[in-house]
PDB file of C-alpha atoms in Angstrom:
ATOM      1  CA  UNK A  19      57.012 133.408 104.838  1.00  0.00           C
ATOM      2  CA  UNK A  20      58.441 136.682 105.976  1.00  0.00           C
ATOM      3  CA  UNK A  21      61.878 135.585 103.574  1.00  0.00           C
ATOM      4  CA  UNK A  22      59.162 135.400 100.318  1.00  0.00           C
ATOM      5  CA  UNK A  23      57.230 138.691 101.331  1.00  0.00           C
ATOM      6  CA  UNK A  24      60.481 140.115 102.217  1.00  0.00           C
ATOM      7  CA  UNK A  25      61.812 139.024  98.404  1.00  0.00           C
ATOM      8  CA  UNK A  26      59.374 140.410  96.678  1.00  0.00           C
ATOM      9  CA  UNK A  27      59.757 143.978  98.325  1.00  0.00           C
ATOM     10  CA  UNK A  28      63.572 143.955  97.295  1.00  0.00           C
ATOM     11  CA  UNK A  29      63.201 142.107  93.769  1.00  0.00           C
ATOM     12  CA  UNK A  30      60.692 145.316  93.243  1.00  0.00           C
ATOM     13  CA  UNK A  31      62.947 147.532  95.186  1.00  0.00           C
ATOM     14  CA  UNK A  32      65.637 146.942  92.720  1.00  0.00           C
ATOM     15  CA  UNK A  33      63.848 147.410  90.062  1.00  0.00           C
ATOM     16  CA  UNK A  34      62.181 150.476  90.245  1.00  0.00           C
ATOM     17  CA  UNK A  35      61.737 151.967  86.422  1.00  0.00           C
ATOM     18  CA  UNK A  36      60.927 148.298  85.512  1.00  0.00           C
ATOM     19  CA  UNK A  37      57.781 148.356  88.298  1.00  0.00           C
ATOM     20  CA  UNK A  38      56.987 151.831  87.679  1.00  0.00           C
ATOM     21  CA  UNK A  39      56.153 150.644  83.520  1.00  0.00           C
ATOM     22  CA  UNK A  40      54.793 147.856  84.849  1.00  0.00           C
ATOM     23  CA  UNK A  41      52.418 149.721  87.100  1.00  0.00           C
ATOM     24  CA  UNK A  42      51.648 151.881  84.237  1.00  0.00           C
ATOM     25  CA  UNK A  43      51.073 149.530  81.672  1.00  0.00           C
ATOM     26  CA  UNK A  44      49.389 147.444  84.634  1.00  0.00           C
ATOM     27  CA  UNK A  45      46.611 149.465  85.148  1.00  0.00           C
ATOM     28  CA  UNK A  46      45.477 150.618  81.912  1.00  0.00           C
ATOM     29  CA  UNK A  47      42.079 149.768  81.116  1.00  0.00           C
ATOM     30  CA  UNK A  48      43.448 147.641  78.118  1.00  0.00           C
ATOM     31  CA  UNK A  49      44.736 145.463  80.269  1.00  0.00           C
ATOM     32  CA  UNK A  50      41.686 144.430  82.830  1.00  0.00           C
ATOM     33  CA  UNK A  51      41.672 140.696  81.138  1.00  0.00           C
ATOM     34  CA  UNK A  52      45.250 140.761  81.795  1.00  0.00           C
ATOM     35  CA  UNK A  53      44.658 141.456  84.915  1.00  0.00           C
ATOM     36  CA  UNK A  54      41.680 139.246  85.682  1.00  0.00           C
ATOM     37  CA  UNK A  55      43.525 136.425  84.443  1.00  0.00           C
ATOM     38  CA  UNK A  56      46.671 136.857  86.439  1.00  0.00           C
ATOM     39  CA  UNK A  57      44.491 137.264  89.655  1.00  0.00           C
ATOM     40  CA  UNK A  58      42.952 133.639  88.393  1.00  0.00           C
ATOM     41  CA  UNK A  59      47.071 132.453  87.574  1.00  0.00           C
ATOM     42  CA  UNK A  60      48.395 133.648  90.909  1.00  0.00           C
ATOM     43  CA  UNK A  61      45.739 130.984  92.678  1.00  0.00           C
ATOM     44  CA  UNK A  62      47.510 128.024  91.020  1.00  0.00           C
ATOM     45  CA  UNK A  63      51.143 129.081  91.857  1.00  0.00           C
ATOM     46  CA  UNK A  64      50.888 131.001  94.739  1.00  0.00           C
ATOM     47  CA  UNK A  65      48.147 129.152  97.065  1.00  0.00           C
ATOM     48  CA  UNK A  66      50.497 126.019  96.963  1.00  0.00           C
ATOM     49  CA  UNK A  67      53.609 127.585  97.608  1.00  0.00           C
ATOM     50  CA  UNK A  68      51.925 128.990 100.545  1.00  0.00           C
ATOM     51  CA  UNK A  69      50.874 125.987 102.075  1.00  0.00           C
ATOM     52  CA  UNK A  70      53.618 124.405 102.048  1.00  0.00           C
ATOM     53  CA  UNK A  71      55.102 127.227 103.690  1.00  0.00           C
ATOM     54  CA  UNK A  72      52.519 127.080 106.481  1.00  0.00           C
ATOM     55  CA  UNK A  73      52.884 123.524 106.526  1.00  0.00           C
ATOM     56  CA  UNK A  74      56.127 124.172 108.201  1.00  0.00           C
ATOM     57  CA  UNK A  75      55.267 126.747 109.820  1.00  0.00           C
ATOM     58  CA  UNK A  76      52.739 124.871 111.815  1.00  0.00           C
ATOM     59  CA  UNK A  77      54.603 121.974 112.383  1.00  0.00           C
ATOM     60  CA  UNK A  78      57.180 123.991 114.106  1.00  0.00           C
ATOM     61  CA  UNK A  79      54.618 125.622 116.313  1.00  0.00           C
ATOM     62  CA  UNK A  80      54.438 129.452 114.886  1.00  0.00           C
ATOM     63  CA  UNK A  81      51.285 129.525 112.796  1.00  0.00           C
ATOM     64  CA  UNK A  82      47.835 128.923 114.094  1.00  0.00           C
ATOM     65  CA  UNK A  83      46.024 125.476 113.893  1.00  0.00           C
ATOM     66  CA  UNK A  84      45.040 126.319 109.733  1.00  0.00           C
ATOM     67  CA  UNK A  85      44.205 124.119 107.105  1.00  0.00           C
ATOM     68  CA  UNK A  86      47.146 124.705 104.581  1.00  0.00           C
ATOM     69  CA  UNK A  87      44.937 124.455 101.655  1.00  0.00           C
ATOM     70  CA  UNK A  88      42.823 126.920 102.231  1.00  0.00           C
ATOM     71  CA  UNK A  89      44.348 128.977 104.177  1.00  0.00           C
ATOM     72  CA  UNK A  90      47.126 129.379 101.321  1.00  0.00           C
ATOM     73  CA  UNK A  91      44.323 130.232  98.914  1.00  0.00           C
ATOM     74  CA  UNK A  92      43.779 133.032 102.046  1.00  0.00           C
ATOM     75  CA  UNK A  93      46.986 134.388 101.706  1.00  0.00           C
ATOM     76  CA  UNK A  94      47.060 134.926  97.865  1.00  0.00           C
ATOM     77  CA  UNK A  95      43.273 137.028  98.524  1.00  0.00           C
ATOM     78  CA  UNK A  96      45.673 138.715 101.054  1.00  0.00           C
ATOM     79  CA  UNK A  97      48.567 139.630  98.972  1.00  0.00           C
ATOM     80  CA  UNK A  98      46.867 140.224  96.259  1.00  0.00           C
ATOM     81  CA  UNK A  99      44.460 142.789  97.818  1.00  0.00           C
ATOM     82  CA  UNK A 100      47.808 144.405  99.771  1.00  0.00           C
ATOM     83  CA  UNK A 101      49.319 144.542  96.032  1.00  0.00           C
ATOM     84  CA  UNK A 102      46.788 146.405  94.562  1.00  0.00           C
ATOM     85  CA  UNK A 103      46.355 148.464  97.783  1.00  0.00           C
ATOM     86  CA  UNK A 104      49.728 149.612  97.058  1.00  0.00           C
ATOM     87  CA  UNK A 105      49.379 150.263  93.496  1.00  0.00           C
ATOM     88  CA  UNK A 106      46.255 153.066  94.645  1.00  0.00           C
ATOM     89  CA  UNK A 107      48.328 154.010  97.459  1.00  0.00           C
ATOM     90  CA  UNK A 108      51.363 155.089  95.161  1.00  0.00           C
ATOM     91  CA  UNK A 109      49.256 157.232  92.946  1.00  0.00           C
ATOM     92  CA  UNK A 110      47.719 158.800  95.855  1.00  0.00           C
ATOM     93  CA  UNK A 111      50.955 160.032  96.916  1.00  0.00           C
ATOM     94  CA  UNK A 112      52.134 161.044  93.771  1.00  0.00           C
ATOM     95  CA  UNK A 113      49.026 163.194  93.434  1.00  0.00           C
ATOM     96  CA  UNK A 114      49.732 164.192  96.963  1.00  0.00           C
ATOM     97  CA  UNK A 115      46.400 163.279  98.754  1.00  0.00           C
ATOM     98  CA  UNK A 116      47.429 161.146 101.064  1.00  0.00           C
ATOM     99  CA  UNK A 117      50.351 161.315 103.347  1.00  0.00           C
ATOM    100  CA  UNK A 118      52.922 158.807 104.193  1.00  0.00           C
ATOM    101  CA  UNK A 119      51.682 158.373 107.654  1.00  0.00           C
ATOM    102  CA  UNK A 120      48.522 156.836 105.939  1.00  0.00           C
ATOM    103  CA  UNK A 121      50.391 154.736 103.922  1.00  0.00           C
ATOM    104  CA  UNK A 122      52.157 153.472 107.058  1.00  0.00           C
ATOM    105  CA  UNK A 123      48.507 152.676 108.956  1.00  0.00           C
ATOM    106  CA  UNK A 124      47.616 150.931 106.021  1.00  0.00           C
ATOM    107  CA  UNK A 125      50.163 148.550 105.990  1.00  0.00           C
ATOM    108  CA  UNK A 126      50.072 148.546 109.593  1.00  0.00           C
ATOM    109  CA  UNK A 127      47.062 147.047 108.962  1.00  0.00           C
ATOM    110  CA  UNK A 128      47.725 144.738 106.516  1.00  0.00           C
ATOM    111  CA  UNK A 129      50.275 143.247 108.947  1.00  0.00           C
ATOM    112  CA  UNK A 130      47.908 143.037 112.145  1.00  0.00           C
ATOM    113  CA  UNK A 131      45.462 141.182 109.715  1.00  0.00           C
ATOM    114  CA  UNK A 132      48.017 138.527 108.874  1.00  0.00           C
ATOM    115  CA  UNK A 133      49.369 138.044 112.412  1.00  0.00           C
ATOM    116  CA  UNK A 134      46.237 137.572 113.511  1.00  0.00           C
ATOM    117  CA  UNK A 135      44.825 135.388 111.069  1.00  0.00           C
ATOM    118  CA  UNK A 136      48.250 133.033 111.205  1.00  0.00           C
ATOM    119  CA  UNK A 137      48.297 133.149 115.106  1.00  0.00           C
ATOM    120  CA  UNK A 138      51.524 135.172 115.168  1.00  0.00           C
ATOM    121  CA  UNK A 139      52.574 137.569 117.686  1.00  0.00           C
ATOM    122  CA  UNK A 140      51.609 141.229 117.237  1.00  0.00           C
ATOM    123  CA  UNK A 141      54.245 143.374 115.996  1.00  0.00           C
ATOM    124  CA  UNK A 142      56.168 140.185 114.439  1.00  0.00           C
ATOM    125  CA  UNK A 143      55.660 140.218 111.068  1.00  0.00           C
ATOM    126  CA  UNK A 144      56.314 143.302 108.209  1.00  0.00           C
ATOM    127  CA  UNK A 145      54.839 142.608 104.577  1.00  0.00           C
ATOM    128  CA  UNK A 146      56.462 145.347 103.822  1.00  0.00           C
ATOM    129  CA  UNK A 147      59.891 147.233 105.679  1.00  0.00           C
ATOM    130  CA  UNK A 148      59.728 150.397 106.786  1.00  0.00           C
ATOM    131  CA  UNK A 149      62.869 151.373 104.310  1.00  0.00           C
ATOM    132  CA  UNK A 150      60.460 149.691 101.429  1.00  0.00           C
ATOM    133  CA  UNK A 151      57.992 151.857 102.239  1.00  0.00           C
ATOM    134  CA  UNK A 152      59.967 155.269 102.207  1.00  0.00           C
ATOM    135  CA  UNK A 153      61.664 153.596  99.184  1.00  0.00           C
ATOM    136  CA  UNK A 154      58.193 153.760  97.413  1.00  0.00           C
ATOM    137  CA  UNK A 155      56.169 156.016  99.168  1.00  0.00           C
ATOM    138  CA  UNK A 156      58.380 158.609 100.738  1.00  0.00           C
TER     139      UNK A 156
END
């Protein structure tokens, strides 16, 4: 889990100009169907990738007692909502009302939600690096 979370951030990373247009182009109000329909798309690819991830995870004793199903389905709400969290966050600091430190809390608190709705440890899991952060929101 924390290797896919963790390759997303750097796929993205390296890519900046491409996720910038994206962004752009992403949240015109053209493209709210778009939008709307990838939400729908990421269910089907994402939720079962997931559980199979958790799968694992809970056979080898580090996630909670979850149904994998579901609680994949879970974790696509979750990334999804962090995604688009990020995508208001960025334009808040380029418009320089918000500082970095409450970028850092929110993502802070992205990452206490998932520990504690997988059973992990607090302080064990990053969606997102500290380095990925200042790389985006520094």
């Amino acid at each position: 889990l924390d290797g896919l979370f963790r390759g997303i951030a750097r796929w993205k990373g390296e890519r900046t100009d491409l996720m910038l247009a994206i962004v752009e182009a992403w949240e015109a109000d053209d493209n709210a169907i778009v939008r709307e329909k990838f939400r729908r798309g990421a269910g089907g690819r994402m939720a079962p990738l997931f559980a199979d991830i958790l799968r694992q995870g809970r056979t080898e004793g580090r996630f909670a007692e979850l149904d994998p199903d579901e609680a994949g389905h879970v974790l696509v709400s979750f990334m999804l909502g962090a995604n688009e969290a990020a995508v208001q966050l960025y334009a808040a600091r380029r418009a320089d009302t918000i500082s970095f430190e409450a970028v850092e809390r929110r993502f802070a608190a992205y990452n206490q939600g998932l520990e504690r709705y997988l059973g992990l440890p607090a302080g064990s899991f990053d969606i997102v690096d500290r380095d990925a952060l200042q790389h985006w929101f520094g």
